[in-house]
N, C-alpha and C. Protein backbone atom coordinates (compact mmCIF):
# COMPACT_ATOMS: atom_id res chain seq x y z
N PHE A 1 -37.64 -15.80 -15.82
CA PHE A 1 -37.56 -14.29 -15.18
C PHE A 1 -39.13 -14.00 -15.33
N SER A 2 -39.53 -12.82 -14.39
CA SER A 2 -40.90 -12.36 -14.53
C SER A 2 -40.95 -10.73 -15.07
N ARG A 3 -42.02 -10.44 -15.63
CA ARG A 3 -42.36 -9.20 -16.07
C ARG A 3 -43.65 -9.02 -15.57
N GLY A 4 -43.96 -8.42 -14.52
CA GLY A 4 -45.30 -8.14 -13.70
C GLY A 4 -45.64 -9.65 -13.37
N ASN A 5 -46.88 -9.69 -13.27
CA ASN A 5 -47.19 -11.14 -12.72
C ASN A 5 -46.94 -12.39 -14.01
N THR A 6 -46.32 -12.18 -15.11
CA THR A 6 -46.09 -13.24 -16.06
C THR A 6 -44.67 -13.72 -15.82
N LEU A 7 -44.60 -14.99 -15.72
CA LEU A 7 -43.11 -15.67 -15.46
C LEU A 7 -42.97 -16.07 -17.02
N LEU A 8 -41.72 -15.89 -17.38
CA LEU A 8 -41.11 -16.08 -18.91
C LEU A 8 -40.15 -16.93 -18.75
N SER A 9 -39.80 -17.73 -19.66
CA SER A 9 -38.39 -18.53 -20.23
C SER A 9 -38.00 -17.89 -21.53
N GLN A 10 -36.68 -18.36 -21.22
CA GLN A 10 -35.95 -18.01 -22.65
C GLN A 10 -34.50 -18.65 -22.79
N ARG A 11 -34.14 -18.94 -23.79
CA ARG A 11 -32.99 -19.77 -23.96
C ARG A 11 -31.69 -19.07 -23.68
N LEU A 12 -30.81 -19.62 -23.18
CA LEU A 12 -29.57 -18.71 -22.84
C LEU A 12 -28.29 -19.81 -23.45
N ASP A 13 -27.59 -19.10 -24.20
CA ASP A 13 -26.10 -19.46 -24.67
C ASP A 13 -25.24 -19.28 -23.61
N ALA A 14 -24.95 -20.10 -22.84
CA ALA A 14 -24.00 -20.20 -21.77
C ALA A 14 -22.89 -19.89 -22.24
N ASP A 15 -22.07 -20.01 -23.32
CA ASP A 15 -20.78 -19.53 -23.73
C ASP A 15 -20.90 -18.31 -24.30
N SER A 16 -21.96 -17.61 -24.86
CA SER A 16 -21.72 -16.48 -25.11
C SER A 16 -22.54 -15.32 -24.10
N PHE A 17 -23.12 -15.90 -23.37
CA PHE A 17 -24.16 -15.05 -22.59
C PHE A 17 -25.10 -14.23 -23.47
N ARG A 18 -25.80 -14.84 -24.56
CA ARG A 18 -26.51 -14.37 -25.37
C ARG A 18 -28.03 -14.96 -25.40
N LEU A 19 -28.99 -14.59 -25.45
CA LEU A 19 -30.42 -14.93 -25.31
C LEU A 19 -30.70 -15.56 -26.57
N ILE A 20 -31.47 -16.40 -26.81
CA ILE A 20 -31.66 -17.21 -27.84
C ILE A 20 -33.16 -17.33 -27.98
N GLY A 21 -34.12 -16.97 -29.44
CA GLY A 21 -35.12 -16.87 -29.56
C GLY A 21 -36.01 -15.99 -28.67
N ALA A 22 -37.09 -15.89 -29.02
CA ALA A 22 -38.00 -15.22 -28.07
C ALA A 22 -38.74 -16.03 -26.73
N PRO A 23 -38.86 -15.07 -25.73
CA PRO A 23 -39.51 -15.67 -24.55
C PRO A 23 -40.95 -16.48 -24.34
N VAL A 24 -40.90 -17.34 -23.63
CA VAL A 24 -42.13 -17.95 -23.90
C VAL A 24 -42.71 -18.23 -22.51
N VAL A 25 -44.02 -17.89 -22.20
CA VAL A 25 -44.82 -17.62 -21.28
C VAL A 25 -44.99 -19.06 -20.48
N VAL A 26 -44.42 -18.94 -19.06
CA VAL A 26 -44.62 -19.99 -18.39
C VAL A 26 -45.90 -19.99 -17.30
N SER A 27 -46.40 -18.79 -17.06
CA SER A 27 -47.55 -18.67 -16.27
C SER A 27 -47.87 -17.10 -16.09
N ASP A 28 -49.19 -17.02 -16.28
CA ASP A 28 -49.77 -15.54 -15.98
C ASP A 28 -50.06 -15.10 -14.82
N HIS A 29 -49.78 -16.07 -13.78
CA HIS A 29 -50.40 -15.80 -12.38
C HIS A 29 -49.25 -15.95 -11.30
N VAL A 30 -47.97 -15.45 -11.70
CA VAL A 30 -47.00 -15.38 -10.49
C VAL A 30 -47.08 -14.42 -10.02
N GLY A 31 -46.80 -14.54 -8.25
CA GLY A 31 -47.07 -13.83 -7.19
C GLY A 31 -45.85 -12.76 -7.12
N VAL A 32 -45.63 -11.50 -7.28
CA VAL A 32 -44.77 -10.57 -7.10
C VAL A 32 -45.07 -9.55 -6.07
N TYR A 33 -43.84 -9.48 -5.51
CA TYR A 33 -43.73 -8.39 -4.32
C TYR A 33 -42.76 -7.32 -4.67
N GLY A 34 -43.30 -6.14 -4.52
CA GLY A 34 -42.26 -4.98 -4.77
C GLY A 34 -42.46 -4.42 -5.76
N GLU A 35 -41.74 -3.49 -6.60
CA GLU A 35 -42.19 -2.61 -7.70
C GLU A 35 -41.66 -3.19 -8.80
N ASP A 36 -42.27 -2.57 -9.89
CA ASP A 36 -41.82 -3.06 -11.19
C ASP A 36 -40.18 -3.06 -11.49
N GLY A 37 -39.87 -3.71 -12.33
CA GLY A 37 -38.68 -3.68 -12.70
C GLY A 37 -37.63 -4.54 -12.15
N PRO A 38 -36.22 -4.40 -12.13
CA PRO A 38 -35.24 -5.12 -11.52
C PRO A 38 -35.15 -5.36 -10.24
N THR A 39 -35.87 -4.73 -9.20
CA THR A 39 -35.86 -5.09 -7.79
C THR A 39 -36.93 -5.82 -7.14
N ALA A 40 -38.05 -6.12 -8.25
CA ALA A 40 -39.26 -6.81 -7.72
C ALA A 40 -38.96 -8.42 -7.46
N LEU A 41 -39.44 -8.93 -6.72
CA LEU A 41 -39.59 -10.32 -6.24
C LEU A 41 -40.47 -11.13 -6.50
N ALA A 42 -40.19 -11.84 -7.65
CA ALA A 42 -41.28 -12.86 -8.21
C ALA A 42 -41.32 -14.46 -7.26
N ALA A 43 -42.60 -14.62 -7.08
CA ALA A 43 -42.47 -16.20 -6.36
C ALA A 43 -42.52 -17.37 -7.24
N PHE A 44 -41.29 -17.95 -7.59
CA PHE A 44 -41.16 -19.18 -8.29
C PHE A 44 -39.97 -19.57 -7.92
N SER A 45 -39.55 -20.97 -8.13
CA SER A 45 -38.56 -21.78 -8.01
C SER A 45 -38.32 -22.61 -9.40
N VAL A 46 -37.06 -23.01 -9.88
CA VAL A 46 -36.70 -23.99 -10.66
C VAL A 46 -35.64 -25.01 -10.23
N SER A 47 -36.00 -26.09 -10.15
CA SER A 47 -35.25 -27.34 -9.73
C SER A 47 -34.01 -27.52 -10.73
N ALA A 48 -33.09 -28.38 -10.44
CA ALA A 48 -32.01 -28.54 -11.28
C ALA A 48 -32.62 -29.62 -12.32
N SER A 49 -33.70 -30.33 -12.33
CA SER A 49 -34.41 -31.15 -13.38
C SER A 49 -35.12 -30.25 -14.08
N GLY A 50 -35.44 -29.07 -13.78
CA GLY A 50 -36.28 -28.20 -14.51
C GLY A 50 -37.81 -28.20 -14.34
N ALA A 51 -37.93 -28.76 -13.22
CA ALA A 51 -39.62 -28.46 -12.78
C ALA A 51 -39.68 -27.17 -12.02
N VAL A 52 -40.85 -26.46 -12.06
CA VAL A 52 -40.93 -25.04 -11.72
C VAL A 52 -42.22 -24.94 -10.80
N SER A 53 -41.68 -24.33 -10.10
CA SER A 53 -43.05 -24.26 -8.89
C SER A 53 -43.14 -22.64 -9.08
N VAL A 54 -44.66 -22.37 -8.79
CA VAL A 54 -45.37 -20.80 -9.12
C VAL A 54 -46.18 -20.55 -7.93
N GLY A 55 -45.76 -19.65 -7.28
CA GLY A 55 -46.47 -19.08 -6.12
C GLY A 55 -47.64 -18.23 -6.76
N PRO A 56 -48.74 -18.30 -6.13
CA PRO A 56 -49.75 -17.38 -6.72
C PRO A 56 -49.84 -16.06 -6.51
N VAL A 57 -50.41 -15.30 -7.08
CA VAL A 57 -50.71 -13.63 -6.72
C VAL A 57 -51.60 -13.55 -5.40
N ILE A 58 -50.95 -13.25 -4.25
CA ILE A 58 -51.66 -13.38 -2.90
C ILE A 58 -51.78 -11.95 -2.19
N ARG A 59 -52.95 -11.47 -1.87
CA ARG A 59 -53.15 -9.90 -1.55
C ARG A 59 -53.19 -9.92 -0.28
N SER A 60 -52.93 -10.95 0.66
CA SER A 60 -53.55 -10.86 2.05
C SER A 60 -52.74 -9.87 2.89
N LYS A 61 -53.03 -9.27 4.09
CA LYS A 61 -52.23 -8.10 4.25
C LYS A 61 -51.86 -8.66 5.69
N PRO A 62 -50.59 -8.85 5.92
CA PRO A 62 -50.03 -9.38 7.31
C PRO A 62 -50.10 -8.15 8.26
N ARG A 63 -50.14 -8.90 9.53
CA ARG A 63 -50.43 -7.95 10.73
C ARG A 63 -49.40 -8.55 11.86
N PHE A 64 -48.92 -7.45 12.53
CA PHE A 64 -48.04 -7.68 13.60
C PHE A 64 -48.76 -8.18 14.91
N ILE A 65 -48.45 -9.24 15.80
CA ILE A 65 -49.13 -10.08 16.65
C ILE A 65 -48.02 -10.30 17.66
N TRP A 66 -48.15 -9.34 18.83
CA TRP A 66 -47.44 -9.58 19.88
C TRP A 66 -47.99 -10.82 21.03
N PHE A 67 -47.09 -11.53 21.47
CA PHE A 67 -46.93 -12.92 22.45
C PHE A 67 -46.48 -12.30 23.42
N ASP A 68 -47.03 -12.77 24.62
CA ASP A 68 -46.14 -12.54 25.94
C ASP A 68 -45.01 -13.81 26.09
N ARG A 69 -44.36 -13.79 27.08
CA ARG A 69 -43.25 -14.45 27.16
C ARG A 69 -43.19 -15.99 26.88
N ASP A 70 -44.19 -16.50 27.50
CA ASP A 70 -44.63 -17.99 27.15
C ASP A 70 -45.50 -18.46 26.15
N GLY A 71 -45.51 -17.43 24.87
CA GLY A 71 -45.92 -17.71 23.48
C GLY A 71 -47.40 -17.69 23.61
N SER A 72 -48.40 -17.19 24.36
CA SER A 72 -49.79 -17.77 24.51
C SER A 72 -50.07 -15.82 24.60
N ARG A 73 -51.28 -15.90 24.62
CA ARG A 73 -52.35 -14.66 24.43
C ARG A 73 -51.76 -13.58 23.54
N PRO A 74 -51.90 -14.16 22.06
CA PRO A 74 -51.57 -13.39 21.04
C PRO A 74 -52.65 -12.11 20.90
N VAL A 75 -51.97 -11.02 20.81
CA VAL A 75 -52.62 -9.60 20.61
C VAL A 75 -52.28 -9.09 19.41
N PRO A 76 -53.13 -8.74 18.24
CA PRO A 76 -53.04 -7.92 17.41
C PRO A 76 -52.47 -6.65 17.54
N VAL A 77 -51.37 -5.89 16.98
CA VAL A 77 -51.22 -4.70 17.04
C VAL A 77 -51.26 -3.86 16.04
N GLY A 78 -51.92 -2.63 15.85
CA GLY A 78 -52.10 -2.08 14.51
C GLY A 78 -52.89 -2.46 13.68
N ALA A 79 -53.05 -2.03 12.55
CA ALA A 79 -54.15 -2.49 11.24
C ALA A 79 -52.91 -3.37 10.53
N ALA A 80 -53.68 -4.17 9.97
CA ALA A 80 -53.02 -5.04 8.65
C ALA A 80 -52.44 -4.09 7.45
N GLY A 81 -51.43 -4.77 7.05
CA GLY A 81 -50.76 -4.10 5.77
C GLY A 81 -49.80 -4.70 5.15
N ASP A 82 -49.33 -4.08 4.06
CA ASP A 82 -48.18 -4.95 3.44
C ASP A 82 -46.73 -4.59 3.95
N PHE A 83 -46.75 -5.23 5.35
CA PHE A 83 -45.41 -4.92 6.00
C PHE A 83 -44.26 -6.03 5.43
N VAL A 84 -42.96 -5.66 5.15
CA VAL A 84 -42.02 -6.60 5.13
C VAL A 84 -40.80 -5.90 6.03
N ASP A 85 -39.97 -6.79 6.21
CA ASP A 85 -38.72 -6.37 6.93
C ASP A 85 -39.11 -5.80 8.31
N PHE A 86 -38.83 -6.01 9.24
CA PHE A 86 -38.89 -5.57 10.50
C PHE A 86 -37.83 -5.95 11.74
N ASP A 87 -37.92 -4.72 12.56
CA ASP A 87 -36.61 -4.93 13.68
C ASP A 87 -37.48 -4.39 14.98
N LEU A 88 -37.10 -5.24 15.97
CA LEU A 88 -38.01 -4.57 17.33
C LEU A 88 -36.87 -3.75 18.09
N SER A 89 -37.51 -2.70 18.25
CA SER A 89 -36.40 -1.66 18.89
C SER A 89 -35.75 -2.17 20.38
N PRO A 90 -34.78 -1.55 20.49
CA PRO A 90 -33.97 -2.13 21.93
C PRO A 90 -34.98 -2.15 23.05
N ASP A 91 -35.47 -1.42 23.31
CA ASP A 91 -36.52 -1.31 24.70
C ASP A 91 -37.74 -1.80 24.61
N GLY A 92 -37.82 -2.53 23.19
CA GLY A 92 -39.25 -3.33 23.02
C GLY A 92 -40.43 -2.73 22.89
N THR A 93 -40.57 -1.12 22.85
CA THR A 93 -41.73 -0.35 22.59
C THR A 93 -41.77 -0.30 21.31
N ARG A 94 -41.21 -0.15 20.31
CA ARG A 94 -41.76 0.03 18.73
C ARG A 94 -41.26 -1.11 17.99
N VAL A 95 -41.50 -1.11 16.70
CA VAL A 95 -41.10 -1.96 15.55
C VAL A 95 -40.61 -1.01 14.48
N ALA A 96 -39.45 -1.13 13.78
CA ALA A 96 -39.40 -0.22 12.71
C ALA A 96 -39.54 -1.29 11.52
N THR A 97 -40.61 -1.41 10.33
CA THR A 97 -40.68 -1.66 9.54
C THR A 97 -41.08 -0.89 8.14
N VAL A 98 -41.13 -1.75 7.27
CA VAL A 98 -41.22 -1.26 5.89
C VAL A 98 -42.58 -1.59 5.31
N ARG A 99 -43.40 -0.49 4.60
CA ARG A 99 -44.64 -0.93 4.25
C ARG A 99 -44.61 -0.74 2.76
N PHE A 100 -45.00 -1.64 1.87
CA PHE A 100 -44.97 -1.69 0.66
C PHE A 100 -46.43 -0.89 0.13
N ASP A 101 -46.27 0.43 -0.40
CA ASP A 101 -47.65 0.80 -1.26
C ASP A 101 -47.71 0.55 -2.75
N GLU A 102 -48.57 -0.24 -2.58
CA GLU A 102 -49.08 -0.83 -4.29
C GLU A 102 -49.53 0.34 -4.88
N ARG A 103 -50.12 1.37 -4.63
CA ARG A 103 -50.46 2.57 -5.37
C ARG A 103 -49.06 3.24 -5.94
N ARG A 104 -48.28 3.35 -5.17
CA ARG A 104 -47.12 4.13 -5.72
C ARG A 104 -46.20 3.25 -6.14
N ARG A 105 -46.25 1.85 -5.76
CA ARG A 105 -45.31 0.67 -6.23
C ARG A 105 -43.86 0.74 -5.76
N SER A 106 -44.07 1.37 -4.40
CA SER A 106 -42.67 1.53 -3.70
C SER A 106 -42.97 1.52 -2.13
N SER A 107 -41.96 1.29 -1.45
CA SER A 107 -42.15 0.68 0.01
C SER A 107 -41.49 2.12 0.94
N ASP A 108 -41.75 2.37 2.21
CA ASP A 108 -41.38 3.21 2.92
C ASP A 108 -41.18 2.69 4.09
N LEU A 109 -40.16 3.21 4.99
CA LEU A 109 -39.83 3.00 6.43
C LEU A 109 -41.09 3.64 7.32
N MET A 110 -41.36 2.73 8.29
CA MET A 110 -42.38 3.18 9.21
C MET A 110 -42.18 2.72 10.88
N THR A 111 -42.60 3.35 11.71
CA THR A 111 -42.52 2.68 13.23
C THR A 111 -44.02 2.67 13.84
N LEU A 112 -43.88 1.35 14.41
CA LEU A 112 -45.09 0.94 15.00
C LEU A 112 -45.44 0.96 16.52
N ASP A 113 -45.77 1.62 17.11
CA ASP A 113 -45.74 1.92 18.73
C ASP A 113 -46.63 0.78 19.29
N LEU A 114 -46.12 -0.07 19.85
CA LEU A 114 -46.63 -1.58 20.20
C LEU A 114 -47.54 -0.99 21.48
N SER A 115 -47.71 -0.40 22.47
CA SER A 115 -48.61 -0.14 23.35
C SER A 115 -49.92 0.80 22.63
N THR A 116 -49.69 1.79 21.58
CA THR A 116 -50.81 2.19 21.13
C THR A 116 -51.31 1.69 19.77
N GLY A 117 -50.47 0.91 18.99
CA GLY A 117 -50.95 0.51 17.56
C GLY A 117 -50.80 1.63 16.70
N LEU A 118 -50.18 3.01 16.94
CA LEU A 118 -49.88 4.06 16.08
C LEU A 118 -48.70 3.84 15.15
N LEU A 119 -49.21 3.90 13.85
CA LEU A 119 -48.00 3.61 12.73
C LEU A 119 -47.58 5.27 12.22
N SER A 120 -46.60 5.46 12.38
CA SER A 120 -45.92 6.55 12.05
C SER A 120 -44.93 6.24 10.91
N GLN A 121 -45.07 7.67 9.73
CA GLN A 121 -44.11 7.04 8.80
C GLN A 121 -43.05 7.81 8.87
N VAL A 122 -41.64 7.34 8.54
CA VAL A 122 -40.10 7.84 8.73
C VAL A 122 -39.78 8.25 7.57
N THR A 123 -40.06 7.77 6.25
CA THR A 123 -39.51 8.10 4.86
C THR A 123 -40.97 8.18 4.14
N ASP A 124 -40.66 9.07 3.14
CA ASP A 124 -41.81 9.58 1.98
C ASP A 124 -40.61 9.61 0.93
N ASP A 125 -40.43 8.49 0.19
CA ASP A 125 -39.40 8.68 -0.88
C ASP A 125 -40.00 7.79 -2.10
N PRO A 126 -39.78 8.57 -3.20
CA PRO A 126 -40.60 7.29 -4.39
C PRO A 126 -39.33 6.23 -4.67
N THR A 127 -38.41 6.15 -4.08
CA THR A 127 -37.56 5.11 -4.07
C THR A 127 -37.92 3.86 -3.02
N PRO A 128 -37.83 2.70 -3.23
CA PRO A 128 -38.07 1.50 -2.17
C PRO A 128 -37.00 1.78 -0.90
N GLU A 129 -37.45 1.42 0.07
CA GLU A 129 -36.55 1.12 1.12
C GLU A 129 -36.68 -0.24 1.86
N GLY A 130 -35.80 -0.58 2.48
CA GLY A 130 -35.68 -2.00 3.44
C GLY A 130 -34.99 -2.24 4.41
N ARG A 131 -35.20 -3.42 5.12
CA ARG A 131 -33.93 -3.82 6.02
C ARG A 131 -33.77 -2.79 7.01
N PRO A 132 -34.86 -2.51 7.97
CA PRO A 132 -34.59 -1.40 9.10
C PRO A 132 -33.72 -2.17 9.99
N ILE A 133 -33.04 -1.58 10.60
CA ILE A 133 -32.13 -1.90 11.86
C ILE A 133 -32.11 -0.80 12.93
N TRP A 134 -32.60 -0.84 14.32
CA TRP A 134 -32.48 0.10 15.41
C TRP A 134 -31.30 0.37 15.72
N ALA A 135 -30.73 1.22 16.09
CA ALA A 135 -29.52 1.63 16.72
C ALA A 135 -29.50 0.93 18.13
N PRO A 136 -28.65 0.62 18.89
CA PRO A 136 -28.57 0.30 20.33
C PRO A 136 -29.46 1.08 21.29
N ALA A 137 -29.21 2.76 20.94
CA ALA A 137 -29.95 3.85 21.86
C ALA A 137 -31.34 3.79 21.50
N GLY A 138 -31.77 3.22 20.18
CA GLY A 138 -33.18 3.55 19.82
C GLY A 138 -33.38 4.79 19.38
N ASP A 139 -32.33 5.34 18.94
CA ASP A 139 -32.67 6.84 18.56
C ASP A 139 -32.79 7.20 17.25
N ARG A 140 -32.14 5.97 16.51
CA ARG A 140 -31.49 6.10 14.96
C ARG A 140 -32.08 4.73 14.64
N ILE A 141 -32.31 4.65 13.24
CA ILE A 141 -32.48 3.52 12.20
C ILE A 141 -31.67 3.53 10.97
N ALA A 142 -31.13 2.24 10.93
CA ALA A 142 -30.28 2.53 9.61
C ALA A 142 -31.25 1.47 8.90
N PHE A 143 -31.10 1.88 7.30
CA PHE A 143 -32.16 0.92 6.48
C PHE A 143 -31.35 1.16 5.21
N SER A 144 -32.05 0.29 3.91
CA SER A 144 -31.51 0.54 2.92
C SER A 144 -32.22 1.25 1.74
N SER A 145 -31.99 1.82 1.03
CA SER A 145 -32.50 2.78 -0.05
C SER A 145 -31.93 2.73 -1.21
N LEU A 146 -33.14 2.50 -2.27
CA LEU A 146 -32.66 2.33 -3.53
C LEU A 146 -32.36 4.00 -4.46
N ARG A 147 -31.68 4.62 -3.66
CA ARG A 147 -31.22 6.00 -4.33
C ARG A 147 -30.44 6.13 -5.20
N GLU A 148 -30.90 7.03 -6.29
CA GLU A 148 -29.66 7.24 -7.08
C GLU A 148 -29.61 5.82 -8.01
N GLY A 149 -30.80 4.82 -7.87
CA GLY A 149 -30.43 3.44 -8.97
C GLY A 149 -29.75 2.64 -8.31
N ARG A 150 -28.99 3.10 -6.88
CA ARG A 150 -28.39 2.04 -6.30
C ARG A 150 -28.42 1.85 -4.71
N TRP A 151 -28.48 0.56 -4.30
CA TRP A 151 -28.74 0.47 -2.91
C TRP A 151 -27.73 0.95 -2.30
N ARG A 152 -28.45 1.98 -1.11
CA ARG A 152 -27.20 2.62 -0.05
C ARG A 152 -27.75 2.27 1.25
N THR A 153 -26.91 2.12 2.25
CA THR A 153 -27.29 2.58 3.69
C THR A 153 -27.36 3.69 4.13
N VAL A 154 -28.60 3.87 4.78
CA VAL A 154 -28.87 5.10 5.06
C VAL A 154 -29.00 4.96 6.78
N VAL A 155 -28.69 6.23 7.55
CA VAL A 155 -28.97 6.13 9.25
C VAL A 155 -29.89 7.09 9.36
N ARG A 156 -31.08 7.19 9.91
CA ARG A 156 -31.90 8.61 10.25
C ARG A 156 -32.05 8.31 11.38
N ALA A 157 -32.01 9.71 12.04
CA ALA A 157 -32.60 9.92 13.52
C ALA A 157 -34.05 10.25 13.43
N VAL A 158 -34.54 9.30 14.30
CA VAL A 158 -36.26 9.13 14.25
C VAL A 158 -36.71 10.37 14.64
N ALA A 159 -36.25 10.95 15.82
CA ALA A 159 -36.84 12.32 16.19
C ALA A 159 -36.97 13.35 15.13
N ARG A 160 -35.81 13.77 14.59
CA ARG A 160 -35.66 14.55 13.87
C ARG A 160 -35.95 14.57 12.30
N GLY A 161 -36.02 13.06 12.06
CA GLY A 161 -36.73 12.77 10.59
C GLY A 161 -35.93 13.17 9.94
N ALA A 162 -34.51 12.93 9.94
CA ALA A 162 -33.46 13.46 9.25
C ALA A 162 -32.33 12.48 8.94
N ASP A 163 -31.89 12.27 7.83
CA ASP A 163 -30.85 11.51 7.27
C ASP A 163 -29.50 12.13 8.14
N GLU A 164 -28.44 11.08 8.86
CA GLU A 164 -27.25 11.59 9.29
C GLU A 164 -26.19 11.06 8.31
N ILE A 165 -26.53 9.87 7.76
CA ILE A 165 -25.47 9.06 7.16
C ILE A 165 -25.73 8.47 5.82
N VAL A 166 -25.58 8.54 4.54
CA VAL A 166 -25.64 7.86 3.64
C VAL A 166 -24.18 7.01 3.10
N LEU A 167 -24.38 5.84 3.23
CA LEU A 167 -23.33 5.11 2.71
C LEU A 167 -23.30 4.69 1.39
N PRO A 168 -22.36 4.52 0.55
CA PRO A 168 -22.44 4.09 -1.00
C PRO A 168 -22.64 2.52 -0.63
N SER A 169 -23.04 2.06 -1.76
CA SER A 169 -23.60 0.66 -1.83
C SER A 169 -21.92 -0.02 -2.35
N SER A 170 -21.74 -1.28 -1.94
CA SER A 170 -20.40 -1.93 -2.13
C SER A 170 -20.43 -2.43 -3.44
C-alpha cells in the first residue's frame, strides 16, 4: 500500500484479517496519481512470487493530439495538462476530459474545443471527478464524482452548467 510517494509493506493474518507488526518501507519513489487518501492510485505491482515493480514519480504533462483518418499528420490540440479519462463528443468537435489539479489535489471535468484548443471548466468541486461520457445529443455529460464520500454518477447539462441527475453509488 502507499502513503504519498512511499510504498509500504505489512504482514497480514489472512484468517483474522489483522495486520501484524509495523509497516516496512519498500520504496520512497513510487509514482502516485490522484488525491491523498483511499482514492489515490500508486504505480506498483506485486507478482504471485512476491517480486515488486515500482513506477517512478513522473510529472510529464500529456497533451491531446488529433490525427487525420489515415493516422498521419498529428496536430497537437490545446495546452499540455494533467489530463485523464476522456470521451470524444458525438459530433467530433469536443473532448470531455478530467484534469487533475496538483495544487488542490483534486480533479475537475473540462471540455476541450478541438478546432480552437479552448479548454473550458465544467465543474469546480473540491471532490474529484472522473470517467466523463457524452450523451448522444452532445448536450450533457455523465461523470463520476466523489461527493459526500461516495462515488456517484452525475449528469450535467453542458450549456447551463447545472446538474440534472445525481445517482447514488451501488
